[in-house]
Short mmCIF file of N, CA, C and O in Angstrom, two decimals:
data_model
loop_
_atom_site.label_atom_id
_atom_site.label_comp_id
_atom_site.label_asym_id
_atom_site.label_seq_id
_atom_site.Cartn_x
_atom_site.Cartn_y
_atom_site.Cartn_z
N UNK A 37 -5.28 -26.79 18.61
CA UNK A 37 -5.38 -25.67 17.69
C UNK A 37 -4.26 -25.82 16.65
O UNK A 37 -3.16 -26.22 17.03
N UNK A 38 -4.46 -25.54 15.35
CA UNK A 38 -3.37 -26.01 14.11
C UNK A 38 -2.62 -24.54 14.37
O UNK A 38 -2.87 -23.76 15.29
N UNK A 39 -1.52 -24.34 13.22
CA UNK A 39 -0.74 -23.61 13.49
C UNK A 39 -1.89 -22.09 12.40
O UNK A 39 -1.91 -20.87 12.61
N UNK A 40 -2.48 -22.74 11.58
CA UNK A 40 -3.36 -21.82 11.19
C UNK A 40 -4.64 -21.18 12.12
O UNK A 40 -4.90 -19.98 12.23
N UNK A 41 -5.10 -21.89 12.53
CA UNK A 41 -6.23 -21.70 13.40
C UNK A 41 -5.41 -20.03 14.49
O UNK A 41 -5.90 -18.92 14.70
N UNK A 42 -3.83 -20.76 15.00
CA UNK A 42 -3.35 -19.36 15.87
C UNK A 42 -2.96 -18.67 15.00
O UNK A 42 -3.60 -17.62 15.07
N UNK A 43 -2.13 -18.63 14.05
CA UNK A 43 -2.25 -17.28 13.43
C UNK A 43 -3.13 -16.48 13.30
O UNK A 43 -2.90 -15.34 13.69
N UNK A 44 -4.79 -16.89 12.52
CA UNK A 44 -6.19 -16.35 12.45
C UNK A 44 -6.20 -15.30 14.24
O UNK A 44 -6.20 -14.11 14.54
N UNK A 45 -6.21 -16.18 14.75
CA UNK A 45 -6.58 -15.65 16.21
C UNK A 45 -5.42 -15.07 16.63
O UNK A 45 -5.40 -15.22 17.86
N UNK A 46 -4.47 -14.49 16.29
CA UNK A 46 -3.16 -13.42 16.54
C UNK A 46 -3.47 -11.75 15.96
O UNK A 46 -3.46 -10.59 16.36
N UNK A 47 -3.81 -12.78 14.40
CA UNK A 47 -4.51 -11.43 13.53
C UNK A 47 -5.75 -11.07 14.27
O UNK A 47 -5.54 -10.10 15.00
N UNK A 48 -6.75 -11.42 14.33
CA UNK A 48 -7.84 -11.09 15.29
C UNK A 48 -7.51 -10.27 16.49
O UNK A 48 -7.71 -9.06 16.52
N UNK A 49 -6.81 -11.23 17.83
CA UNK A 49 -6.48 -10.01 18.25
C UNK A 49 -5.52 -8.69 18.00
O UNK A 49 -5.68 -7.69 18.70
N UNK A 50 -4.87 -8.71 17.33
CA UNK A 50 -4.15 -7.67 16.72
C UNK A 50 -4.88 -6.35 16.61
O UNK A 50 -4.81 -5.32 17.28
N UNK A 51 -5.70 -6.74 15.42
CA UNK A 51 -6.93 -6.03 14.21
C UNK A 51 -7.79 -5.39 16.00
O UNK A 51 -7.88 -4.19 16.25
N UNK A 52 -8.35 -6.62 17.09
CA UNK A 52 -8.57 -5.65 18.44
C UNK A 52 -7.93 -4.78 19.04
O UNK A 52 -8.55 -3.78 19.39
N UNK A 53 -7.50 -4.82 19.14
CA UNK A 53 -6.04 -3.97 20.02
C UNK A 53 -5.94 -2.49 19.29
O UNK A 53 -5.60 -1.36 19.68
N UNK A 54 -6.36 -3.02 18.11
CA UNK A 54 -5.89 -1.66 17.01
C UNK A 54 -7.19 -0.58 17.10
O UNK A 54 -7.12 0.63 16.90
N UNK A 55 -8.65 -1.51 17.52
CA UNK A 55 -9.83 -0.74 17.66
C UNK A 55 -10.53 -1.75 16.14
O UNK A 55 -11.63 -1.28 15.86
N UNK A 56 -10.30 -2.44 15.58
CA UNK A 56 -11.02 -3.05 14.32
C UNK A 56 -12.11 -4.19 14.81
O UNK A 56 -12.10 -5.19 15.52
N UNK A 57 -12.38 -3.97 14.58
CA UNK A 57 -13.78 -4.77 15.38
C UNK A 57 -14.10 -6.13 14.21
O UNK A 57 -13.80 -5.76 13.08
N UNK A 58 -14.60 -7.50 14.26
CA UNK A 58 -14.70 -8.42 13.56
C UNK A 58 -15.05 -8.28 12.16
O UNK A 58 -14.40 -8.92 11.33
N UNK A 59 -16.08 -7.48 11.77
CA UNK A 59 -16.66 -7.07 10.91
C UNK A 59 -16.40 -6.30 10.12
O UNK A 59 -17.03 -6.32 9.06
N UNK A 60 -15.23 -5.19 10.38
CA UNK A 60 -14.20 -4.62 9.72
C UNK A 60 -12.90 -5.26 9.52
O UNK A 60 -12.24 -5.10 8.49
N UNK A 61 -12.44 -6.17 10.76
CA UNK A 61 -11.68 -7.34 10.10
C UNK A 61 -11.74 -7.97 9.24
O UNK A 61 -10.74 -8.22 8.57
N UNK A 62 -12.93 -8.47 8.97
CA UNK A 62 -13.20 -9.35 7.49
C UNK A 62 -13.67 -8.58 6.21
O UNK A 62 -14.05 -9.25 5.25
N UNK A 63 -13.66 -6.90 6.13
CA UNK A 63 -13.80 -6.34 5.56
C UNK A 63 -12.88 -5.70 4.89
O UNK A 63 -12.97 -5.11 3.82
N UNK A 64 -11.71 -5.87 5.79
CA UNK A 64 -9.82 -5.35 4.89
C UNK A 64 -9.40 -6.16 4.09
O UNK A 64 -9.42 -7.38 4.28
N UNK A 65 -8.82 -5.40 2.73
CA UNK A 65 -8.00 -6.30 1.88
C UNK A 65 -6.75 -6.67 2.38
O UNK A 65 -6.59 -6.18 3.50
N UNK A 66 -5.95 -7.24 2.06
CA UNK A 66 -4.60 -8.02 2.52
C UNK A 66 -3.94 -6.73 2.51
O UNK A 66 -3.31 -6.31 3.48
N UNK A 67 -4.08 -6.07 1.38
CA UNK A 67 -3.29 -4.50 1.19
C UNK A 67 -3.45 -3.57 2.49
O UNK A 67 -2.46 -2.95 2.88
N UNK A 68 -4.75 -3.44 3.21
CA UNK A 68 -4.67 -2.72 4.32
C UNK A 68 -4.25 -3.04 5.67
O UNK A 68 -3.75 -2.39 6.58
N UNK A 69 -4.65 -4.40 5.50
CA UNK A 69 -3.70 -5.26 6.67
C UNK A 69 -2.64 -5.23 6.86
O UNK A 69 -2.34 -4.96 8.03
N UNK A 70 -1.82 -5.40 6.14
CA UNK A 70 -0.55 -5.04 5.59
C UNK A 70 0.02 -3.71 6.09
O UNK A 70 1.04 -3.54 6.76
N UNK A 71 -0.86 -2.80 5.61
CA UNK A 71 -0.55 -1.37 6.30
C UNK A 71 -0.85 -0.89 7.46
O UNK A 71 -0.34 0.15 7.89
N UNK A 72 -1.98 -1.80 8.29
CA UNK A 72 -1.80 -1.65 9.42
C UNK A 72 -1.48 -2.11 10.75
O UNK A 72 -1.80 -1.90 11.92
N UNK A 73 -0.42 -3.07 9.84
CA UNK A 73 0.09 -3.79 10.90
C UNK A 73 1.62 -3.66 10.62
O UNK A 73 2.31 -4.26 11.43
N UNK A 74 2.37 -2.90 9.49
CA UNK A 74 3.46 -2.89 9.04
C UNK A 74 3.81 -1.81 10.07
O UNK A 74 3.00 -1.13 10.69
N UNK A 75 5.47 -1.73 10.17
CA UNK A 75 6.06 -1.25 11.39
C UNK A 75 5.58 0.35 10.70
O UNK A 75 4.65 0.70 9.98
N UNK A 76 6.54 0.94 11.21
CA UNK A 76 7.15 2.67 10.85
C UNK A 76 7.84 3.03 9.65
O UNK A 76 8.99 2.60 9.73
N UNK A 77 7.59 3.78 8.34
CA UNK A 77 8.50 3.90 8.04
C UNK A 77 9.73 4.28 8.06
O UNK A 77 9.82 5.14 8.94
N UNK A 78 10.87 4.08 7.49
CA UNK A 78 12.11 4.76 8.33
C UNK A 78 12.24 5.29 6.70
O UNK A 78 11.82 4.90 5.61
N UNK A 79 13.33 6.72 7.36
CA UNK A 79 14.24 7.14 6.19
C UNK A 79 15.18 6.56 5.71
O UNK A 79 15.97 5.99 6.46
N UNK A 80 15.37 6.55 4.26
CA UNK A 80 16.65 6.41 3.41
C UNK A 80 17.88 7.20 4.24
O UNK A 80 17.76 8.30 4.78
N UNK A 81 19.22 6.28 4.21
CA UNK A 81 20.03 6.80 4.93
C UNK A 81 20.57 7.97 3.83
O UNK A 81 20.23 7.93 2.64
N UNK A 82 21.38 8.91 4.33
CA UNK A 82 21.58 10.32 3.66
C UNK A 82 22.59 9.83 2.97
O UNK A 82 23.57 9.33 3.52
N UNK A 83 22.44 9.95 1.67
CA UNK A 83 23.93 10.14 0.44
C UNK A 83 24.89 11.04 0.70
O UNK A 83 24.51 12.10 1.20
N UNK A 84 25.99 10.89 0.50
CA UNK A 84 27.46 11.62 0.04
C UNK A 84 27.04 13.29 -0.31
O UNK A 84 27.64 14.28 0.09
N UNK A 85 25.96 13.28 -1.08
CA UNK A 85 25.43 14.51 -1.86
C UNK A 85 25.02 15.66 -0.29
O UNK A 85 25.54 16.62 0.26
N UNK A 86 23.72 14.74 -0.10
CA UNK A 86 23.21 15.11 1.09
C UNK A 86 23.64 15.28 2.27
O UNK A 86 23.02 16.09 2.96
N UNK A 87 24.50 14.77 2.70
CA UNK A 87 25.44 15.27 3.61
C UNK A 87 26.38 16.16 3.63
O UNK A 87 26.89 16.50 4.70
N UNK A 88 26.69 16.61 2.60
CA UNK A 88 27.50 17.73 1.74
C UNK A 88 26.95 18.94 1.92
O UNK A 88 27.44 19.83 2.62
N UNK A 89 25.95 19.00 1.30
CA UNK A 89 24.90 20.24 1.37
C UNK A 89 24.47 20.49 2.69
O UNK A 89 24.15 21.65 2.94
N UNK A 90 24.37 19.38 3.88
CA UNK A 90 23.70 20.06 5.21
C UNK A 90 25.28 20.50 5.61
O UNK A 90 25.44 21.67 5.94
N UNK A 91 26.49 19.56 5.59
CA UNK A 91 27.75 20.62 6.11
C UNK A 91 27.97 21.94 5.57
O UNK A 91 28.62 22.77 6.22
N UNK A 92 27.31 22.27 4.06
CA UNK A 92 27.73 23.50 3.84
C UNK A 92 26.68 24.60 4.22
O UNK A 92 26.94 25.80 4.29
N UNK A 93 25.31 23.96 4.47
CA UNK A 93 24.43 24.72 5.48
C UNK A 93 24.82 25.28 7.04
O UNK A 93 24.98 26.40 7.51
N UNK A 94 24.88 24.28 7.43
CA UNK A 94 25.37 24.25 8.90
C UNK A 94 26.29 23.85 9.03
O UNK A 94 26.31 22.71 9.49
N UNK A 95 27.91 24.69 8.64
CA UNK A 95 28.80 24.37 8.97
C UNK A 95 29.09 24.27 10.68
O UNK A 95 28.46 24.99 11.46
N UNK A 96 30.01 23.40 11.10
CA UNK A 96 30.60 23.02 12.16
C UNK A 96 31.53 24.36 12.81
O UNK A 96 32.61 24.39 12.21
N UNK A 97 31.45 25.40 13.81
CA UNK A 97 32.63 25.73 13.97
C UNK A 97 33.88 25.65 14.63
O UNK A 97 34.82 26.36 14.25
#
C-alpha cells in the first residue's frame, strides 16, 4: 500500500466513525472536511483590558 493509498483509507475511515458514509465522502469539499475533522475551537487568551474589567466586576475579597 503507497503512503497515499493509507492516507485515502484513514480519511475513509475517519469520514466512518463520524457517521459519513462513502457517498457523502466523495461528496464534501476539502472546505468541509476540513471542518469536520478540525479539532475544537479554543478561545483567544484574555487581554490586559479584559482582565481588568472581570477584576473590577468580580472583585477578589
Amino acid at each position: 500500500m503507497t503512503p497515499q493509498d493509507r492516507q485515502w483509507s484513514e480519511m475513509m475511515q475517519a469520514a466512518a466513525c463520524m457517521g459519513v458514509g462513502p457517498e457523502g465522502f466523495w461528496r464534501l469539499s476539502l472546505k468541509e472536511w476540513r471542518m469536520l475533522t478540525a479539532g475544537p475551537v479554543q478561545a483567544a487568551p484574555l487581554g490586559r483590558g479584559e482582565l481588568e474589567r472581570m477584576r473590577e466586576m468580580w472583585p477578589d475579597d
